[in-house]
Coordinates of C-alpha atoms in Angstrom, one line a residue:
M779 CA -7.3 -2.8 63.5
S780 CA -6.5 -2.1 59.9
V781 CA -8.6 -0.7 57.0
A782 CA -7.7 -1.4 53.4
D783 CA -7.7 1.3 50.7
S784 CA -9.4 -0.4 47.8
D785 CA -7.4 1.5 45.2
T786 CA -3.9 1.5 46.4
R787 CA -4.1 -1.8 48.2
R788 CA -2.3 -0.3 51.2
F789 CA -3.3 -0.4 54.8
S790 CA -3.8 2.5 57.2
L791 CA -3.1 1.8 60.9
I792 CA -5.8 3.0 63.3
S793 CA -4.7 3.0 66.9
G794 CA -7.0 3.0 69.9
R795 CA -6.2 6.5 71.2
G796 CA -4.5 9.7 70.3
S797 CA -0.9 10.5 71.0
P798 CA 0.6 13.7 72.4
G799 CA 2.6 14.3 69.2
Q800 CA -0.3 14.2 66.9
P801 CA 0.0 16.1 63.7
P802 CA -1.9 19.3 62.9
G803 CA -5.4 18.8 61.6
Q804 CA -6.3 15.9 63.9
E805 CA -8.9 16.6 66.5
E806 CA -8.0 15.9 70.1
G807 CA -9.8 13.0 71.7
L808 CA -10.4 11.1 68.4
A809 CA -8.6 8.0 67.3
D810 CA -5.3 8.4 65.6
V811 CA -6.5 7.8 62.0
L812 CA -4.1 8.0 59.1
T813 CA -6.6 9.9 56.9
L814 CA -6.5 10.1 53.1
Q815 CA -5.9 13.9 53.5
R816 CA -2.7 13.2 55.5
R817 CA -1.6 10.7 53.0
G818 CA -2.1 13.3 50.2
V819 CA 0.6 15.5 51.8
H820 CA 3.0 12.7 52.4
P821 CA 6.4 13.1 50.6
S822 CA 5.5 10.2 48.4
S823 CA 2.2 11.7 47.2
R824 CA 3.6 12.4 43.8
E825 CA 4.5 8.8 43.3
A826 CA 1.0 7.9 44.6
E827 CA -0.6 10.2 42.1
Q828 CA 1.5 8.6 39.3
A829 CA 0.5 5.2 40.4
L830 CA -3.2 6.2 40.5
Y831 CA -2.8 7.7 37.0
Q832 CA -1.5 4.4 35.6
D833 CA -4.3 2.5 37.4
T834 CA -7.0 4.7 35.9
L835 CA -5.5 4.2 32.4
A836 CA -5.5 0.4 32.8
E837 CA -9.0 0.3 34.3
Y838 CA -10.4 2.6 31.6
C839 CA -9.1 0.1 28.9
W840 CA -10.6 -2.8 30.9
A841 CA -14.0 -1.1 31.1
R842 CA -14.0 -0.4 27.4
D843 CA -12.9 -4.0 26.7
V844 CA -15.9 -5.2 28.8
A845 CA -18.1 -2.9 26.8
G846 CA -17.1 -4.8 23.6
L847 CA -14.8 -2.5 21.8
A848 CA -12.4 -4.0 19.2
P849 CA -8.7 -4.5 20.2
T850 CA -7.6 -2.0 17.6
T851 CA -9.9 0.6 19.2
L852 CA -8.6 -0.2 22.7
N853 CA -5.1 0.6 21.6
R854 CA -6.1 4.1 20.6
L855 CA -8.1 5.0 23.6
V856 CA -5.5 6.4 25.9
R857 CA -2.8 7.5 23.5
P858 CA -4.0 11.2 23.3
V859 CA -4.1 11.4 27.1
I860 CA -0.6 10.1 27.5
E861 CA 0.6 12.3 24.6
V862 CA -0.6 15.6 26.1
C863 CA 0.3 14.7 29.7
T864 CA 3.8 13.6 28.7
F865 CA 4.3 16.8 26.7
Y866 CA 3.6 19.0 29.7
D867 CA 4.8 16.5 32.4
V868 CA 1.6 16.8 34.3
L869 CA -1.1 14.4 35.5
P870 CA -4.5 14.4 33.8
W871 CA -6.3 16.3 36.7
E872 CA -3.6 19.0 36.4
L873 CA -4.3 19.6 32.7
S874 CA -6.1 22.9 31.9
P875 CA -8.1 23.9 28.9
R876 CA -5.4 26.5 28.1
Q877 CA -2.7 23.9 27.9
L878 CA -4.9 21.7 25.7
D879 CA -5.5 24.7 23.4
Q880 CA -1.8 25.5 23.2
Y881 CA -0.8 22.0 22.5
F882 CA -3.2 21.3 19.6
A883 CA -2.6 24.8 18.2
G884 CA 1.2 24.3 18.3
A885 CA 3.2 21.2 18.8
G886 CA 0.3 18.8 18.5
K887 CA -1.4 20.5 15.5
R888 CA -2.6 18.0 12.9
G889 CA -5.4 17.7 10.5
H890 CA -8.9 18.6 11.7
T891 CA -10.0 15.0 11.7
T892 CA -7.0 13.8 13.7
V893 CA -7.3 16.6 16.3
R894 CA -11.1 16.0 16.6
K895 CA -10.5 12.3 17.3
K896 CA -7.8 13.0 19.9
I897 CA -9.8 15.6 21.8
T898 CA -12.8 13.4 21.8
G899 CA -10.7 10.6 23.2
I900 CA -9.4 12.9 26.0
D901 CA -12.9 14.0 26.8
L902 CA -14.2 10.4 27.1
Y903 CA -11.3 9.5 29.4
F904 CA -12.1 12.5 31.6
A905 CA -15.8 11.4 31.7
F906 CA -14.6 8.0 33.1
L907 CA -12.3 9.8 35.5
E908 CA -15.0 12.1 36.9
Q909 CA -17.5 9.2 37.3
R910 CA -15.2 6.8 39.1
Y911 CA -12.3 8.6 40.6
A912 CA -13.2 12.3 41.2
G913 CA -14.1 11.8 44.8
E914 CA -10.9 9.9 45.7
I915 CA -8.6 12.3 43.8
R916 CA -10.3 15.2 45.7
R917 CA -9.8 13.6 49.1
R918 CA -6.3 12.3 48.6
F919 CA -4.7 15.0 46.5
G920 CA -6.9 18.0 46.8
A921 CA -7.4 18.2 43.0
V922 CA -10.7 18.7 41.2
V923 CA -11.2 16.5 38.2
E924 CA -12.6 18.5 35.3
S925 CA -12.2 17.9 31.6
P926 CA -10.1 20.4 29.8
V927 CA -12.5 20.1 26.8
D928 CA -15.0 22.8 27.3
A929 CA -17.7 24.5 25.2
F930 CA -15.0 26.7 23.5
N931 CA -12.4 24.2 22.3
R932 CA -14.8 21.2 21.7
P933 CA -14.4 20.4 18.0
R934 CA -17.3 20.3 15.6
H935 CA -17.7 17.5 13.1
R936 CA -17.5 19.5 9.8
G937 CA -17.2 16.4 7.7
D938 CA -14.0 14.5 7.1
F939 CA -14.0 14.8 3.3
G940 CA -15.3 16.9 0.6
L941 CA -17.6 15.7 -2.2
R942 CA -16.2 12.5 -3.7
I943 CA -16.9 12.5 -7.4
P944 CA -16.1 9.1 -9.0
P945 CA -15.4 8.7 -12.7
S946 CA -18.3 7.9 -15.0
R947 CA -19.2 4.3 -16.0
A948 CA -17.7 4.8 -19.5
E949 CA -14.4 6.2 -18.0
M950 CA -14.2 3.3 -15.6
T951 CA -14.8 0.8 -18.4
A952 CA -12.1 2.3 -20.5
F953 CA -9.7 2.4 -17.5
F954 CA -10.0 -1.3 -16.7
A955 CA -9.7 -2.2 -20.4
A956 CA -6.5 -0.2 -20.8
W957 CA -5.1 -1.7 -17.5
R958 CA -5.9 -5.3 -18.6
Q959 CA -4.1 -4.8 -21.9
E960 CA -0.9 -3.9 -20.0
L961 CA -1.0 -7.0 -17.8
G962 CA 0.7 -9.3 -20.4
S963 CA 3.9 -7.2 -20.4
A964 CA 4.1 -6.7 -16.6
R965 CA 7.4 -7.7 -14.9
K966 CA 5.5 -9.6 -12.2
Y967 CA 2.5 -11.0 -14.0
P968 CA 0.8 -12.6 -10.9
V969 CA 1.2 -9.5 -8.8
A970 CA -0.1 -7.2 -11.6
V971 CA -3.2 -9.4 -12.2
R972 CA -3.8 -9.6 -8.5
N973 CA -3.9 -5.8 -8.2
Y974 CA -6.1 -5.5 -11.3
V975 CA -8.6 -8.1 -10.0
M976 CA -8.7 -6.5 -6.6
A977 CA -9.5 -3.1 -8.1
K978 CA -12.2 -4.4 -10.4
T979 CA -13.8 -6.5 -7.7
A980 CA -13.9 -3.5 -5.4
C981 CA -15.6 -1.5 -8.1
I982 CA -18.2 -4.2 -8.8
S983 CA -19.0 -5.3 -5.3
G984 CA -18.3 -2.1 -3.4
V985 CA -16.2 -3.7 -0.7
R986 CA -13.5 -1.7 1.2
A987 CA -9.8 -2.3 0.8
T988 CA -9.3 -3.8 4.2
E989 CA -12.3 -6.1 3.7
L990 CA -11.0 -7.3 0.3
C991 CA -7.5 -8.0 1.6
L992 CA -8.8 -10.4 4.3
V993 CA -11.0 -12.5 2.0
R994 CA -9.8 -16.2 2.0
L995 CA -10.3 -18.8 -0.6
G996 CA -12.8 -20.6 1.6
D997 CA -14.9 -17.4 1.8
L998 CA -16.0 -17.7 -1.8
H999 CA -19.4 -19.2 -2.0
W1000 CA -20.1 -19.8 -5.7
N1001 CA -23.6 -21.3 -5.2
N1002 CA -25.1 -18.6 -3.0
G1003 CA -27.5 -16.2 -4.7
H1004 CA -27.7 -16.0 -8.4
W1005 CA -24.1 -15.4 -9.3
G1006 CA -22.3 -16.3 -6.0
R1007 CA -21.2 -14.3 -3.0
F1008 CA -18.1 -14.0 -0.8
L1009 CA -17.8 -13.4 2.9
V1010 CA -16.1 -10.2 4.1
K1011 CA -15.4 -8.8 7.6
G1012 CA -17.0 -5.5 7.5
K1013 CA -16.3 -2.4 9.6
G1014 CA -18.0 -2.5 13.0
A1015 CA -20.0 0.5 14.2
R1016 CA -18.5 2.6 17.0
G1017 CA -15.4 0.6 17.4
S1018 CA -17.2 -2.7 18.0
G1019 CA -15.0 -4.7 15.7
P1020 CA -15.4 -6.4 12.4
R1021 CA -18.8 -7.7 11.4
E1022 CA -19.2 -10.4 8.8
R1023 CA -21.5 -9.9 5.8
E1024 CA -21.9 -11.3 2.4
A1025 CA -20.7 -9.3 -0.6
F1026 CA -22.1 -9.7 -4.1
M1027 CA -20.1 -10.9 -7.1
F1028 CA -22.6 -10.2 -9.9
A1029 CA -22.1 -11.8 -13.3
E1030 CA -19.0 -9.8 -14.2
G1031 CA -17.4 -10.3 -10.8
R1032 CA -18.0 -14.1 -10.9
E1033 CA -16.4 -14.4 -14.3
L1034 CA -13.4 -12.3 -13.2
L1035 CA -12.8 -14.2 -10.0
W1036 CA -13.2 -17.6 -11.7
W1037 CA -10.6 -16.6 -14.2
Y1038 CA -8.3 -15.4 -11.5
I1039 CA -8.6 -18.6 -9.4
E1040 CA -8.2 -20.9 -12.4
E1041 CA -5.3 -19.1 -14.2
V1042 CA -3.4 -16.9 -11.8
R1043 CA -3.9 -17.8 -8.1
G1044 CA -1.7 -20.9 -8.4
L1045 CA 1.3 -18.9 -9.6
F1046 CA 1.9 -17.5 -6.1
P1047 CA 4.6 -19.4 -4.1
E1048 CA 2.3 -21.1 -1.6
D1049 CA -0.5 -23.5 -1.2
A1050 CA -3.5 -22.3 -3.3
L1051 CA -5.7 -25.2 -2.2
D1052 CA -5.8 -24.3 1.5
P1053 CA -9.3 -22.8 2.2
Y1054 CA -7.7 -20.5 4.8
A1055 CA -5.2 -19.1 2.3
P1056 CA -5.8 -15.5 1.3
L1057 CA -7.6 -14.9 -2.0
F1058 CA -5.1 -12.1 -2.7
P1059 CA -1.8 -13.1 -1.1
S1060 CA 1.4 -11.2 -0.8
E1061 CA 4.1 -12.1 -3.3
R1062 CA 6.6 -12.7 -0.5
L1063 CA 6.5 -15.4 2.1
P1064 CA 7.5 -14.5 5.7
A1065 CA 11.3 -14.5 5.7
A1066 CA 11.4 -15.5 9.4
L1067 CA 9.6 -18.7 8.8
G1068 CA 11.5 -19.9 5.8
A1069 CA 10.5 -20.8 2.3
E1070 CA 8.6 -24.0 3.3
V1071 CA 5.6 -22.1 4.9
A1072 CA 2.3 -23.2 3.4
V1073 CA 0.3 -20.0 3.5
A1074 CA 1.4 -16.5 2.6
P1075 CA 0.0 -13.5 4.4
P1076 CA -2.6 -11.4 2.7
V1077 CA -1.6 -8.4 0.7
C1078 CA -1.4 -5.2 2.6
A1079 CA -4.1 -2.6 2.0
D1080 CA -1.5 0.1 1.5
T1081 CA 0.1 -2.0 -1.3
F1082 CA -3.3 -2.2 -3.0
R1083 CA -3.8 1.6 -2.6
R1084 CA -0.4 2.4 -4.2
S1085 CA -1.0 0.0 -7.1
L1086 CA -4.4 1.5 -7.8
R1087 CA -3.0 5.0 -7.7
A1088 CA -0.2 4.2 -10.1
A1089 CA -2.6 2.4 -12.5
S1090 CA -5.1 5.4 -12.5
L1091 CA -2.3 7.9 -13.2
A1092 CA -1.3 5.7 -16.2
H1093 CA -4.6 4.7 -17.7
L1094 CA -7.5 6.8 -16.3
K1095 CA -8.6 9.6 -18.7
G1096 CA -11.0 12.3 -17.8
T1097 CA -11.6 14.9 -15.1
V1098 CA -10.7 12.4 -12.3
T1099 CA -7.2 11.1 -12.7
V1100 CA -6.4 9.6 -9.3
L1101 CA -8.2 6.6 -7.8
F1102 CA -8.2 5.3 -4.3
P1103 CA -10.1 2.2 -3.0
H1104 CA -12.9 4.1 -1.3
L1105 CA -13.6 6.0 -4.5
L1106 CA -14.3 2.7 -6.1
R1107 CA -16.9 2.0 -3.5
H1108 CA -18.5 5.4 -4.3
A1109 CA -18.4 4.5 -8.0
C1110 CA -20.1 1.2 -7.3
A1111 CA -22.9 2.9 -5.5
T1112 CA -23.3 5.8 -7.9
H1113 CA -23.3 3.7 -11.1
N1114 CA -25.8 1.2 -9.8
Y1115 CA -28.1 4.0 -8.6
E1116 CA -27.9 5.7 -12.0
S1117 CA -28.7 2.3 -13.6
G1118 CA -32.0 2.1 -11.6
M1119 CA -31.0 0.1 -8.5
P1120 CA -33.2 1.2 -5.6
L1121 CA -31.7 2.9 -2.6
W1122 CA -32.5 -0.1 -0.3
D1123 CA -30.6 -2.5 -2.5
I1124 CA -27.6 -0.2 -2.6
Q1125 CA -27.7 0.0 1.2
V1126 CA -27.6 -3.9 1.3
L1127 CA -24.8 -3.9 -1.4
L1128 CA -22.6 -1.6 0.7
G1129 CA -23.4 -3.2 4.0
H1130 CA -24.7 -0.1 5.7
T1131 CA -27.0 -0.1 8.7
W1132 CA -28.6 3.3 8.1
P1133 CA -29.9 4.5 4.8
T1134 CA -28.7 8.0 5.6
T1135 CA -25.1 6.7 5.3
T1136 CA -25.9 5.3 1.9
V1137 CA -27.3 8.6 0.7
G1138 CA -23.9 10.2 1.4
Y1139 CA -22.4 7.9 -1.3
L1140 CA -24.9 9.2 -3.9
A1141 CA -24.2 12.9 -3.6
S1142 CA -22.8 13.0 -7.1
A1143 CA -25.4 10.7 -8.7
K1144 CA -26.8 12.3 -11.8
G1145 CA -30.6 12.3 -11.1
D1146 CA -33.1 14.2 -13.2
P1147 CA -36.1 15.3 -11.0
E1148 CA -38.0 16.7 -14.0
R1149 CA -37.8 13.3 -15.8
A1150 CA -38.9 11.5 -12.7
S1151 CA -41.8 13.8 -12.3
L1152 CA -43.0 13.3 -15.9
E1153 CA -42.7 9.5 -15.5
S1154 CA -44.7 9.6 -12.3
S1155 CA -47.4 11.7 -14.0
R1156 CA -47.6 9.3 -16.9
R1157 CA -47.9 6.3 -14.6
A1158 CA -50.7 8.0 -12.8
V1159 CA -52.5 8.7 -16.1
R1160 CA -52.2 5.1 -17.2
R1161 CA -53.6 3.9 -13.9
L1162 CA -56.6 6.3 -14.0
S1163 CA -57.3 5.4 -17.7
G1164 CA -57.3 1.7 -16.9
E1165 CA -54.2 0.9 -18.9
T1166 CA -51.9 -1.9 -17.7

């Protein structure tokens, strides 16, 4: 008779009766069973532990894939576990809180946000390990599965960034005006205009850099809404992957994008009539495919960030001298709120699920509670007096 071990897919032979040369630990009179405890002390037990370790990493990724996490998130799940275990040459259930502390305070020390994400990833993996494999690891290898992340080294979320203060509306208007005057003398005119249009579109519509880079020509819907809208793949919550939403052009953005499509988009070396072609393409076609490829890849988000930084250092005047794409998103929210747009509309504009997230974008908005209180009192007086 043979019994299969569901995890190692190996078989243990169970004979009908005991033998005189039975190993220590086996009770006389019982069947000669190759127990998991005996296999744990087998000379190949280290290889078995390594095999089980690899199996748990794969199964953890499978489980999170079934849960619906995005592929980019899946790739980051087990990297911190492999990183720490490789550094100490240990298995996860041999990792102690002291080793974790020493690693992230020494060789693995990074920024607070990076360390917090890595430690959180390790803790989530150990929760999976305790739930599904703690019993087997205890029986086979005599090890207790316990997360090295305890109450003392568990990081606190202090906030990833400080207060983001965008330039004022007047400063942004002067910045884009100075940048546009420089476009005519640019060495690569289509590339310079592409970077300018991307920056101003991000400031008008509040879209992220990665969202803007993935917009295709067929995603522009000129007849939707009052001034037209365009489809973007927004950031998914909790690693669930991109979620599509409509971004708003407004009158200024519609005029800008129409000029870009009519005058500049066709200057790039690829097919500008393909609806699947990127709205903001790279200036270089893929070299491996040759020069006859029809569609160029979209511009990289890092390229957009570098161009925006260089332009801000050259043309932005005021207390804020360096721009990055997410600060344009804050500027969009702040300027619209100061112009009277309600919080709910700004939440829709930015594509937020929770209004508390939107409030964080308005931390530097210049509100005047005294003026608001006076206006509220005047409205109450007008209602009570019967005025319209």
